[in-house]
Coordinates of C-alpha atoms (C1' of nucleotides) in Angstrom, one line a residue:
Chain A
X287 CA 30.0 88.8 -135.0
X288 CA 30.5 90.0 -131.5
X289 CA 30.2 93.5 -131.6
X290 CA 27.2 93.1 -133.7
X291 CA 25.0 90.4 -131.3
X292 CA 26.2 92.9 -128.3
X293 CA 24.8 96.0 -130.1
X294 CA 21.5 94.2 -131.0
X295 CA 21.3 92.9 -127.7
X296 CA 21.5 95.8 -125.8
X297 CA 17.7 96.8 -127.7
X298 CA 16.2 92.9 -127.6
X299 CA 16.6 89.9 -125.8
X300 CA 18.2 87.6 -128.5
X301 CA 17.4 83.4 -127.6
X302 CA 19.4 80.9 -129.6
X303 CA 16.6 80.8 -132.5
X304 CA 17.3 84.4 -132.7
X305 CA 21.3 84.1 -133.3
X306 CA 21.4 80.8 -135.3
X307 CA 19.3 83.4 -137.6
X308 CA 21.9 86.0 -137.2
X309 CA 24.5 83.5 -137.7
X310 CA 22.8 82.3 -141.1
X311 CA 23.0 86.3 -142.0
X312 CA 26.8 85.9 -141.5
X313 CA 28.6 86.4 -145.1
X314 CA 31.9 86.7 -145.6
X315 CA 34.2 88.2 -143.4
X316 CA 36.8 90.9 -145.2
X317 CA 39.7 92.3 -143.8
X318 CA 41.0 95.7 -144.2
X319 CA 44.0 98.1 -143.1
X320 CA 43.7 101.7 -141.8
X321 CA 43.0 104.7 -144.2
X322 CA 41.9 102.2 -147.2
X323 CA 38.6 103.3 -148.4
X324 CA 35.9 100.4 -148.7
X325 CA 33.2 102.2 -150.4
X326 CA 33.9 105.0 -153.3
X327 CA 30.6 107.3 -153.9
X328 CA 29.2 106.2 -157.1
X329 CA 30.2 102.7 -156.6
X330 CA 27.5 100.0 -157.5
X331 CA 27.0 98.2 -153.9
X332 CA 26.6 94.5 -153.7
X333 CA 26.6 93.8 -150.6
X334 CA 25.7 94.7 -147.1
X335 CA 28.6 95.5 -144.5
X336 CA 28.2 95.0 -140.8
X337 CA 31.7 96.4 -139.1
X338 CA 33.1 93.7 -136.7
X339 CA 36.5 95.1 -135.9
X340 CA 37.8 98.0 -136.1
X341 CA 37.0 102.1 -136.7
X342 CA 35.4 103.5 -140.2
X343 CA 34.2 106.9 -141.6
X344 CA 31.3 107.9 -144.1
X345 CA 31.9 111.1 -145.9
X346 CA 31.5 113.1 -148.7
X347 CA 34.0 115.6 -150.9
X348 CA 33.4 118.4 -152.3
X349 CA 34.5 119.3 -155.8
X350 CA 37.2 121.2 -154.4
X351 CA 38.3 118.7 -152.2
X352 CA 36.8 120.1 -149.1
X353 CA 35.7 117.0 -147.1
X354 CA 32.7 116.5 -144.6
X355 CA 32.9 113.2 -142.0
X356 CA 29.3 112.2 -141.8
X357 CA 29.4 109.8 -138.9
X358 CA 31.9 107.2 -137.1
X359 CA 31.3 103.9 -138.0
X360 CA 32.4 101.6 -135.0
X361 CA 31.9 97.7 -134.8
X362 CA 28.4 96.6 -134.4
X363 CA 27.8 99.4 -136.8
X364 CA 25.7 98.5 -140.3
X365 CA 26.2 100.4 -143.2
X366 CA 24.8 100.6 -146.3
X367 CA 21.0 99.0 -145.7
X368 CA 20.1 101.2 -148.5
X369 CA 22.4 99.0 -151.4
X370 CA 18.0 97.1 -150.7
X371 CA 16.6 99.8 -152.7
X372 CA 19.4 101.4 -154.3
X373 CA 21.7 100.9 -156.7
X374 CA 24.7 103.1 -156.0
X375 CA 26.5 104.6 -153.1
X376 CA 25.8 108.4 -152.7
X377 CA 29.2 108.3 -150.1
X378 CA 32.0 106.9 -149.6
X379 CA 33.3 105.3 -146.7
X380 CA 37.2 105.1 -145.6
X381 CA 38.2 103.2 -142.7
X382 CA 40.2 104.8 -139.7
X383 CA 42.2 102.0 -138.5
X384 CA 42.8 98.2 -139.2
X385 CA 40.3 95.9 -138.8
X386 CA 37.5 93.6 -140.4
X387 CA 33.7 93.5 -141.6
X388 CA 31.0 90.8 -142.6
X389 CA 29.8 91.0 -146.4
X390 CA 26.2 90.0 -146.5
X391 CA 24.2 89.4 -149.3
X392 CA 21.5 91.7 -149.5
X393 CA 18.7 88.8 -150.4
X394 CA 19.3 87.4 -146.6
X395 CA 19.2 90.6 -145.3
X396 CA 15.9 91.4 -147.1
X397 CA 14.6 88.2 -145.9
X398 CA 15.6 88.7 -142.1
X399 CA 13.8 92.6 -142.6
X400 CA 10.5 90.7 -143.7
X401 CA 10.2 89.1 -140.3
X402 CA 8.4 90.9 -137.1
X403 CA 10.6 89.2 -134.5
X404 CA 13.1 90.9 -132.4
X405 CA 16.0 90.0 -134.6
X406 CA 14.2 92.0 -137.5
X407 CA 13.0 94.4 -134.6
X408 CA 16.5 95.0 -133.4
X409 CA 17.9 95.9 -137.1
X410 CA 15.1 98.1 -137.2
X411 CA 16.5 99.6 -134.1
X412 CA 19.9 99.9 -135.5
X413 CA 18.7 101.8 -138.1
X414 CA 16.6 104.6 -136.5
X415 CA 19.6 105.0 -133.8
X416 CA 21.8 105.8 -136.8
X417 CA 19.6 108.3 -138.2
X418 CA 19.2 110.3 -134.7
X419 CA 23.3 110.3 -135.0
X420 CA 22.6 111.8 -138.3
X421 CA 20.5 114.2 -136.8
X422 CA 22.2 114.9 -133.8
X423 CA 25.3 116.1 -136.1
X424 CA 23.0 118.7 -137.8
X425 CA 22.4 120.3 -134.8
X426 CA 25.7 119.7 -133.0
X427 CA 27.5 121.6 -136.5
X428 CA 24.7 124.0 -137.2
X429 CA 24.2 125.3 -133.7
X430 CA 27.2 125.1 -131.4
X431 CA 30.7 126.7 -130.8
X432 CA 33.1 124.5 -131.7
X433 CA 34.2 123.6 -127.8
X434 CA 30.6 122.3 -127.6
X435 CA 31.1 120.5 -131.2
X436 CA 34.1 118.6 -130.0
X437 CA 32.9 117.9 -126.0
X438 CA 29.6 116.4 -127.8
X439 CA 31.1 114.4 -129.9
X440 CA 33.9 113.0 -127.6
X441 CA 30.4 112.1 -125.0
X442 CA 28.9 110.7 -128.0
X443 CA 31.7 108.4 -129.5
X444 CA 32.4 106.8 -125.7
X445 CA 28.9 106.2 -124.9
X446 CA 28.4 104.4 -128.5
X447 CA 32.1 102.6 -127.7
X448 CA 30.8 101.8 -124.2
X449 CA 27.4 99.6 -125.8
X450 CA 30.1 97.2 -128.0
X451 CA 32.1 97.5 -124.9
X452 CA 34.6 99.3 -126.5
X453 CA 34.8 101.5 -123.4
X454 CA 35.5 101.7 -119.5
X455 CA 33.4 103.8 -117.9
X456 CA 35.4 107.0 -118.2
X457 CA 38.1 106.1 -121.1
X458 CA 38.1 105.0 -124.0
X459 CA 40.7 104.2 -127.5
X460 CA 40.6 107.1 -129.8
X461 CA 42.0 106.0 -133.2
X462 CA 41.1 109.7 -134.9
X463 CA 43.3 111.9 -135.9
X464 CA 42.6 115.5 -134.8
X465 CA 41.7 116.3 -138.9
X466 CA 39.6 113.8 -139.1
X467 CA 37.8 115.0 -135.8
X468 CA 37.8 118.7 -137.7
X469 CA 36.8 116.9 -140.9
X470 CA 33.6 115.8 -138.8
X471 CA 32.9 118.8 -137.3
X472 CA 33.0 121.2 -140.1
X473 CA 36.3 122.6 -138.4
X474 CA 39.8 123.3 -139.5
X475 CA 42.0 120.9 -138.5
X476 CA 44.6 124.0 -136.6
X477 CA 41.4 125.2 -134.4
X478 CA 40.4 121.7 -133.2
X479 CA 44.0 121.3 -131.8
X480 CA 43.5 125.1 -130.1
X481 CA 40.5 123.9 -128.0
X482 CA 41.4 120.0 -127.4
X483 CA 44.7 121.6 -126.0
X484 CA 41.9 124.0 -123.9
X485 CA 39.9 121.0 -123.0
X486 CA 43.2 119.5 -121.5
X487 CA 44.1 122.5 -119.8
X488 CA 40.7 123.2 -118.2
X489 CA 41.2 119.7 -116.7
X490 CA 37.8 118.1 -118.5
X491 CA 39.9 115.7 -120.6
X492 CA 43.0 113.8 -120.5
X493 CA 44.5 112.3 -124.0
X494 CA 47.0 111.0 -126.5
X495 CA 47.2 109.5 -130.3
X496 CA 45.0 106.7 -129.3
X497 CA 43.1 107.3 -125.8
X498 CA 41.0 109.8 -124.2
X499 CA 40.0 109.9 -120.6
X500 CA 36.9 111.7 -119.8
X501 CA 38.3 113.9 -115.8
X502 CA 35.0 115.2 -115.3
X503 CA 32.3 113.5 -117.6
X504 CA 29.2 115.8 -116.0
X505 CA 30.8 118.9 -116.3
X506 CA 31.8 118.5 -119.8
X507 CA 28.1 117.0 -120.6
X508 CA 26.8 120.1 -118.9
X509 CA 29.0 122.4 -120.7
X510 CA 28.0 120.8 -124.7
X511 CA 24.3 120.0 -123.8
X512 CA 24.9 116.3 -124.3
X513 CA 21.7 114.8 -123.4
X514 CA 21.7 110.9 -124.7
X515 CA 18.2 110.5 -124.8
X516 CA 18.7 110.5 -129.2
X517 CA 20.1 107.0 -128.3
X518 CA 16.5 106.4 -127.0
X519 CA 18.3 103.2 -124.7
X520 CA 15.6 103.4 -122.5
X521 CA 12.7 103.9 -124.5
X522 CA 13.0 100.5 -126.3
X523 CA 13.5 98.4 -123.6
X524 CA 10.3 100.3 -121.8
X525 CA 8.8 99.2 -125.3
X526 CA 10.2 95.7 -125.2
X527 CA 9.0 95.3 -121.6
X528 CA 4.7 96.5 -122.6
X529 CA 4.6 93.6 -124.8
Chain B
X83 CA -3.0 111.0 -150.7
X84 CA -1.9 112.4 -153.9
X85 CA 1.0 113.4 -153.4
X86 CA 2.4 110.5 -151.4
X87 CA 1.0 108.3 -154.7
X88 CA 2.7 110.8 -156.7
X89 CA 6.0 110.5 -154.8
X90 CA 6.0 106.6 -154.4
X91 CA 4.9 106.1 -157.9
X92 CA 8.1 108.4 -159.3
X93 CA 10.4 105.5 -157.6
X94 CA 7.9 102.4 -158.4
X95 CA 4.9 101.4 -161.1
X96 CA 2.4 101.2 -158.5
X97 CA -0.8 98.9 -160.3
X98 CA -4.0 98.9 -158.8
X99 CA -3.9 96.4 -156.4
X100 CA -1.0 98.6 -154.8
X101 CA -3.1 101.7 -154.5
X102 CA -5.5 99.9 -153.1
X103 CA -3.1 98.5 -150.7
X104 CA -2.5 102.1 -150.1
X105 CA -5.7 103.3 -149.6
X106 CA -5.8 100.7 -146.6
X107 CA -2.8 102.7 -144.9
X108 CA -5.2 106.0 -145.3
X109 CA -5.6 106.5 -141.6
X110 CA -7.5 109.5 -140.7
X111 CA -7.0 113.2 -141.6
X112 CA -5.6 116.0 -139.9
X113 CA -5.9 119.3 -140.2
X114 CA -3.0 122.0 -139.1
X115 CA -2.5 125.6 -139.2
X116 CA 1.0 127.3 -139.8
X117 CA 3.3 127.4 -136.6
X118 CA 1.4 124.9 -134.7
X119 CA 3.7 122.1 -133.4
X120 CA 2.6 118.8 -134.7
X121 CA 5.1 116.6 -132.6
X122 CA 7.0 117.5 -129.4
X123 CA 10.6 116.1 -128.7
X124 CA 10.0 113.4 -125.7
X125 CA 6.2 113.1 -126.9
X126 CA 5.0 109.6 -126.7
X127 CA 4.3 108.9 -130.5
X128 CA 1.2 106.8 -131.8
X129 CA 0.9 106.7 -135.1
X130 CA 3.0 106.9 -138.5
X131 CA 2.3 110.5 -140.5
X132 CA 2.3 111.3 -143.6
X133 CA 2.1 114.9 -145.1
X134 CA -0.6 115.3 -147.5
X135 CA -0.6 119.2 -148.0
X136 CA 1.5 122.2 -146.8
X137 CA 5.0 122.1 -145.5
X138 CA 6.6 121.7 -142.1
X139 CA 9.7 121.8 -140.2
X140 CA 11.3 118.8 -138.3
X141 CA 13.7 120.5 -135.5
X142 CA 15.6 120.4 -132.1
X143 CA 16.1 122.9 -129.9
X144 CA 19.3 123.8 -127.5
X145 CA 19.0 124.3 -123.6
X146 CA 19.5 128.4 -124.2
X147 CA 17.1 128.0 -127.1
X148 CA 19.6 128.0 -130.3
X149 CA 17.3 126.1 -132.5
X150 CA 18.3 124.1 -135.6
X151 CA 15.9 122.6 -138.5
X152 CA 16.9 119.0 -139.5
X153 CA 14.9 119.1 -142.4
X154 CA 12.2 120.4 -144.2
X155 CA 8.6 118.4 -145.0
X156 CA 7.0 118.6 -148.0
X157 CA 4.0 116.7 -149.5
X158 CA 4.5 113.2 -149.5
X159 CA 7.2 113.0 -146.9
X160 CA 7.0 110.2 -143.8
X161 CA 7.5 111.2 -140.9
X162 CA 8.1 108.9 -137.7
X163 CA 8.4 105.7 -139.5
X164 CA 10.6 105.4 -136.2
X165 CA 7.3 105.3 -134.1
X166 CA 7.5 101.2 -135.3
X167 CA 10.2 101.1 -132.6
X168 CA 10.9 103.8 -130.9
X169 CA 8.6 105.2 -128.3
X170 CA 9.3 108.8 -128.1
X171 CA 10.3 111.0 -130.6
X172 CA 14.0 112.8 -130.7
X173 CA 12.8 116.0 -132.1
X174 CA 10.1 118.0 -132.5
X175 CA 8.1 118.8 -135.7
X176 CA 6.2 122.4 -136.4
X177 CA 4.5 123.0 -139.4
X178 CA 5.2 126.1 -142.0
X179 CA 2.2 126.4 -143.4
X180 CA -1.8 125.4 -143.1
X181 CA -1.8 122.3 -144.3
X182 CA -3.4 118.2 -143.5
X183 CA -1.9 114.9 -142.6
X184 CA -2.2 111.1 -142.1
X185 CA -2.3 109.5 -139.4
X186 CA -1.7 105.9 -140.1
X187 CA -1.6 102.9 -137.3
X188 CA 1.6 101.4 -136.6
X189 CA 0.6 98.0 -137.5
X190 CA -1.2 98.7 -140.5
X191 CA 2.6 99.8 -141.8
X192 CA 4.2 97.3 -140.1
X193 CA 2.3 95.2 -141.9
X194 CA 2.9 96.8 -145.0
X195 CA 6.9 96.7 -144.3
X196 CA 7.1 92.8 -144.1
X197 CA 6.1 92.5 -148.1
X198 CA 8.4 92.9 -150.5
X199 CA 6.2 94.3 -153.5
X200 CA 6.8 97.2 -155.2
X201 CA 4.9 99.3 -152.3
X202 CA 7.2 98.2 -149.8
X203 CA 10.5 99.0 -151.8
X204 CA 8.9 102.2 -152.9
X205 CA 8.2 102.5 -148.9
X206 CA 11.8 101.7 -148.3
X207 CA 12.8 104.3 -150.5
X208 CA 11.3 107.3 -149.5
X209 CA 13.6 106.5 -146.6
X210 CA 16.9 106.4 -148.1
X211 CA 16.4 109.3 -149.8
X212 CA 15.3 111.0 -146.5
X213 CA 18.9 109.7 -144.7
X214 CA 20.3 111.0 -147.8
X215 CA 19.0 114.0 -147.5
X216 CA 20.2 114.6 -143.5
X217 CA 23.7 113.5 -145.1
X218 CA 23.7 116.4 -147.5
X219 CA 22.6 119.0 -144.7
X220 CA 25.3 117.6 -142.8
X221 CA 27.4 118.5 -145.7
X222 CA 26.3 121.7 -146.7
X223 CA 26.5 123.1 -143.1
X224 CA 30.0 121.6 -142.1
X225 CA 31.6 122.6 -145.2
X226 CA 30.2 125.0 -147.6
X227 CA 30.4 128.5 -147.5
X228 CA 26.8 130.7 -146.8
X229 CA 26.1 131.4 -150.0
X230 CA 26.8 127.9 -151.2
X231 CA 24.6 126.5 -148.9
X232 CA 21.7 128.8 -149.6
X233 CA 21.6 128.1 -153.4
X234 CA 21.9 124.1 -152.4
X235 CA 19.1 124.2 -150.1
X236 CA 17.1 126.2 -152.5
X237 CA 17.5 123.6 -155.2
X238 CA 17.2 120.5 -153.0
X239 CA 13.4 121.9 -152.4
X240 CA 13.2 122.9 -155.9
X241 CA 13.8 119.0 -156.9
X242 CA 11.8 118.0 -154.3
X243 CA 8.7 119.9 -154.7
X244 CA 8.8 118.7 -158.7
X245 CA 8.7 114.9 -157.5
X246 CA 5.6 115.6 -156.3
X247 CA 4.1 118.3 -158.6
X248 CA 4.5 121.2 -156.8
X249 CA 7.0 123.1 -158.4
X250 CA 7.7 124.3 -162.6
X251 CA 10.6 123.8 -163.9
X252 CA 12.1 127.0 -162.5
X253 CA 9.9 128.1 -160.1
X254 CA 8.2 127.0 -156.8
X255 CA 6.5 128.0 -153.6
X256 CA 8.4 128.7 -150.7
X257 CA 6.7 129.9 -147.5
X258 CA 9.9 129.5 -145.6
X259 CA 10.4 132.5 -143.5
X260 CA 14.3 133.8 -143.7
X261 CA 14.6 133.4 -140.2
X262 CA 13.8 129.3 -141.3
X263 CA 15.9 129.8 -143.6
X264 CA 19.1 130.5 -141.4
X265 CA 17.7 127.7 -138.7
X266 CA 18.1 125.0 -141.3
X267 CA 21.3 126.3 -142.5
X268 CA 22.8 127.3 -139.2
X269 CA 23.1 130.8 -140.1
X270 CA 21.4 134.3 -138.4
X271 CA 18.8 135.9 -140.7
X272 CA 21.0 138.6 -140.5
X273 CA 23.4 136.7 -143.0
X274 CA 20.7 135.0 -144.9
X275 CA 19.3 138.2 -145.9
X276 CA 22.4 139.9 -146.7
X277 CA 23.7 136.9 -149.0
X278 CA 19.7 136.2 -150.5
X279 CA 20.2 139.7 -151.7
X280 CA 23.2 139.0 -153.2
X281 CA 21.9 136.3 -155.5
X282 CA 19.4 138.2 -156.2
X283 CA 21.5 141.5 -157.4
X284 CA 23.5 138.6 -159.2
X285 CA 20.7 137.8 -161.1
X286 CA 20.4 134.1 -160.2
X287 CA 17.1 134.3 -158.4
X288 CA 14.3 136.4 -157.7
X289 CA 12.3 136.1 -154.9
X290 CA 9.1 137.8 -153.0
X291 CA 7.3 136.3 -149.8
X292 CA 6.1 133.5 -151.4
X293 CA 7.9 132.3 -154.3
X294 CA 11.1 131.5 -156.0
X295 CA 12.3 132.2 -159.1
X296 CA 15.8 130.4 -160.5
X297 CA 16.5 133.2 -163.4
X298 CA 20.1 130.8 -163.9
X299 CA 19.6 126.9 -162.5
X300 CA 22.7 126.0 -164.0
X301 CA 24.8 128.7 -163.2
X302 CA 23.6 128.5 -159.4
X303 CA 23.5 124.8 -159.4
X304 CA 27.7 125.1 -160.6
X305 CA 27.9 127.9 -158.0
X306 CA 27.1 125.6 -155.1
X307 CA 28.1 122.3 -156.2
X308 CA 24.8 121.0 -156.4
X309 CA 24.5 117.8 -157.9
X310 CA 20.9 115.5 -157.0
X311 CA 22.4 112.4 -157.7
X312 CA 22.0 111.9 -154.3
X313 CA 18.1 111.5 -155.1
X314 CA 19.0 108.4 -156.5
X315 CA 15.9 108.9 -159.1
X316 CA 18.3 107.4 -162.0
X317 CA 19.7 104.7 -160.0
X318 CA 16.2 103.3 -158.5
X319 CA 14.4 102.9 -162.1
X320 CA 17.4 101.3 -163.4
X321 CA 17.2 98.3 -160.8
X322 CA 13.4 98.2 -161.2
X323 CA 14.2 97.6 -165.2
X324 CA 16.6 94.7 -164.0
X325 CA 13.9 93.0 -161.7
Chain C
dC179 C1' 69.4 108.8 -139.9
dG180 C1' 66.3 110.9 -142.8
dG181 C1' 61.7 111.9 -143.9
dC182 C1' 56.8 111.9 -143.4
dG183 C1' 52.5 112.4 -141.0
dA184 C1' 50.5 114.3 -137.1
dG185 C1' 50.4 117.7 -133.6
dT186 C1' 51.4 122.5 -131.8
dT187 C1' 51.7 127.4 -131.8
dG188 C1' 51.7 132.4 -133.6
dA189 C1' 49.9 136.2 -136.3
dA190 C1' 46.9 138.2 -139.6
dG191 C1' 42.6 138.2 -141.9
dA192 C1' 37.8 136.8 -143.4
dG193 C1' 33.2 135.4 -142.7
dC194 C1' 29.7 135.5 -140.0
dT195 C1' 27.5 137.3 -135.7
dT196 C1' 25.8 140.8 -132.7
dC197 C1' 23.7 145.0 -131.7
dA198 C1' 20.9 148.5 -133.4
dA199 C1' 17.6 150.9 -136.0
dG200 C1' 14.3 151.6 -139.7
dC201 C1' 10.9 149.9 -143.2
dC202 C1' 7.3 147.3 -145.3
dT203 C1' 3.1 144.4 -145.3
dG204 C1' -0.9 142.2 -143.8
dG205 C1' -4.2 141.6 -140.3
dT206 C1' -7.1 143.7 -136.4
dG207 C1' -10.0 146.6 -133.9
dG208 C1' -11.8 151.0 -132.8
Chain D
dC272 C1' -12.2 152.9 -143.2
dC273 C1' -8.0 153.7 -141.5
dA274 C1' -4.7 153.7 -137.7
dC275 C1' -2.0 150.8 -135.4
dC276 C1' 0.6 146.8 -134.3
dA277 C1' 3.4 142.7 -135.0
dG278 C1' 6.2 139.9 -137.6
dG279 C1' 9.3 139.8 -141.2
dC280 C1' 12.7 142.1 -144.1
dT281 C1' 16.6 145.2 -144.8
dT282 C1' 20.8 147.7 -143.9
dG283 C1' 24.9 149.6 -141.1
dA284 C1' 28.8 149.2 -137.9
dA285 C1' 31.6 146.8 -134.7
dG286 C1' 33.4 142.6 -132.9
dC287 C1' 34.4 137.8 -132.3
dT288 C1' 35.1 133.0 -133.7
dC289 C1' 37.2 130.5 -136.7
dT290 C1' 40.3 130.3 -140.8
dT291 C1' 44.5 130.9 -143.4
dC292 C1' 49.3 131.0 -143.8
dA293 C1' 53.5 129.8 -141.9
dA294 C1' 56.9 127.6 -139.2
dC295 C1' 58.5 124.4 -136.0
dT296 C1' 58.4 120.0 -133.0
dC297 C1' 57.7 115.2 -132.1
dG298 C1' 57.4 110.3 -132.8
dC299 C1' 57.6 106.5 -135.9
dC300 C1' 59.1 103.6 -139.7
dG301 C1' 62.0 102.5 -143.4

DNA sequence: CGGCGAGTTGAAGAGCTTCAAGCCTGGTGG
DNA sequence: CCACCAGGCTTGAAGCTCTTCAACTCGCCG
């Protein structure tokens, strides 16, 4: 659970009560292989998954096959809280490359949730990050050009990499294929290519089937408004610290 | 709080000892007017709200000003559950119309998140659904065409505003401005206007300043491959029967 | 070595935007 | 009481971004 006790430590100071708890929450761990899809929208969910190795992708299709990415899932990641309250999945989720995730069962999970301590406080955290990534796509593929669409996410995905520590500080493995980058950016698959290729050209980015190097991280931050304050980093440990 | 009641009780039997529980959350009331801007992005937030009556916009805004809505508030809907760990809020909020809201105390719903009663998992829900509905948005503006995502976001609203009695069965309110309109959808009002009067020459709607009229739910529901199981209205009374 | 998935590039076309102008309605003040 | 003004709605014309269709290359695995 690596990636996980990372992610949740980066928001709270975990002591050893706090992770024999997390340990407890454990489950079972599942392997999988790239492109398999976990989760099938409609599916009756019985468990919660917390990734621990590996790249995923929520999405949904359209009835004419048209398909919408609605976020990266990458370790540390928790999906599918909501199989608490509801019955089925209203998504499906495919994974991007090989790799593994812990199967909880959603009675420990709604136990943990109860509590007020930073364990629970930390999931909480988890949760309202991954709803400002939600958000943050709405407004990356509502309102900007698709050069700012791709630079935004590209900042987004190595920051998030960077917390599991997934990253260095200005590269980073990049498992997706350019369709699926289109696929999450409401873009054809052919202009994505046009403007990575641009990106490369105009010397902001350097990359191949599986990395990406960030040249000049500022400049392409500047040029796609990426402001990481949605990560709200600072904000909780300021929180942490007042009490 | 009528139409939170309304809203939690289509998901959950609430008895009385969970409205009164409820009525402990009240908080105090606030009044608003249309276009006044309830929360600020970066705005140091203090309290959980609640809409009680009237409709507003949650929304971020671009460095040149582009402006995209998230989502729309109606009666009922929670806003800033994310105040329980977050200090500042990602996005600003502006309201549509006059309207009031609660202002409840963090702790007083903190509280009320650590039980596991059907208030809590009614709670719980009203925040799946709200993910779900960011999900769709990001679905409906990445992938469908204008027109497709007018009619969905038309009868998103429509569904929504039934749940909590604001709507008949095929017609509602909507003080939306088509200029709101094309920042939800990321569209000009240009276009909105243009393809609005389409549906209407179609024969699928009618529509004046005010209200909405779906002359052909079915045939506009087909049209934009609209389909509210993501709601999850079926699926949540079904696991209540299993309890 | 053959084939398949992914990436790359060109050319034509569609959907949506931009710029521009006029209209309608409701609220305000002389 | 009515003229005026502002915000929202409506329509036209031109243009640009992104899509669609098509063809070719590259690298990898069987």
């Amino acid at each position: 659970m690596d990636a996980l006790i990372r992610r949740l430590s980066f928001y709270s100071d975990l002591d050893d009560a706090d992770r024999a708890d997390l340990a407890t929450l454990r489950g079972t761990i599942r392997n999988f292989r790239a492109h398999s899809e976990i989760i099938t929208a409609g599916q009756e969910m019985d468990a919660v998954l917390v990734m621990r190795e590996g790249w995923a992708a929520r999405f949904k299709t359209l009835e004419d096959g048209r398909r919408q990415i609605l976020n990266i899932l990458l370790p540390g990641d928790i999906f599918d809280l909501q199989v608490l309250v509801a019955a089925e999945a209203d998504h499906s989720v495919v994974t991007v490359t090989d790799g593994s995730l812990y199967a909880v069962a959603p009675a420990a999970v709604r136990k943990m949730l109860a509590g007020s301590g930073p364990l629970t406080m930390a999931f909480w955290w988890t949760q309202v990050q991954e709803e400002a990534f939600l958000r943050e796509q709405i407004v990356r593929n509502g309102r900007q050009t698709a050069q700012e669409r791709i630079g935004h996410l590209l900042l987004e995905l190595h920051r998030r990499a960077q917390i599991v520590d997934q990253a260095s500080a200005d590269a980073m493995p990049l498992p997706l294929t350019q369709t699926q980058i289109a696929d999450t950016l409401g873009l054809t698959p052919i202009h994505t290519n046009r403007v990575l290729r641009r990106l490369v050209r105009a010397g902001l980015i350097e990359m191949n089937r599986q990395w990406i190097r960030f040249l000049a991280p500022d400049r392409l931050a500047e040029m796609c408004d990426f402001d990481p304050g949605y990560f709200h980093l600072d904000a909780f440990r300021m929180r942490l610290a007042r009490r």
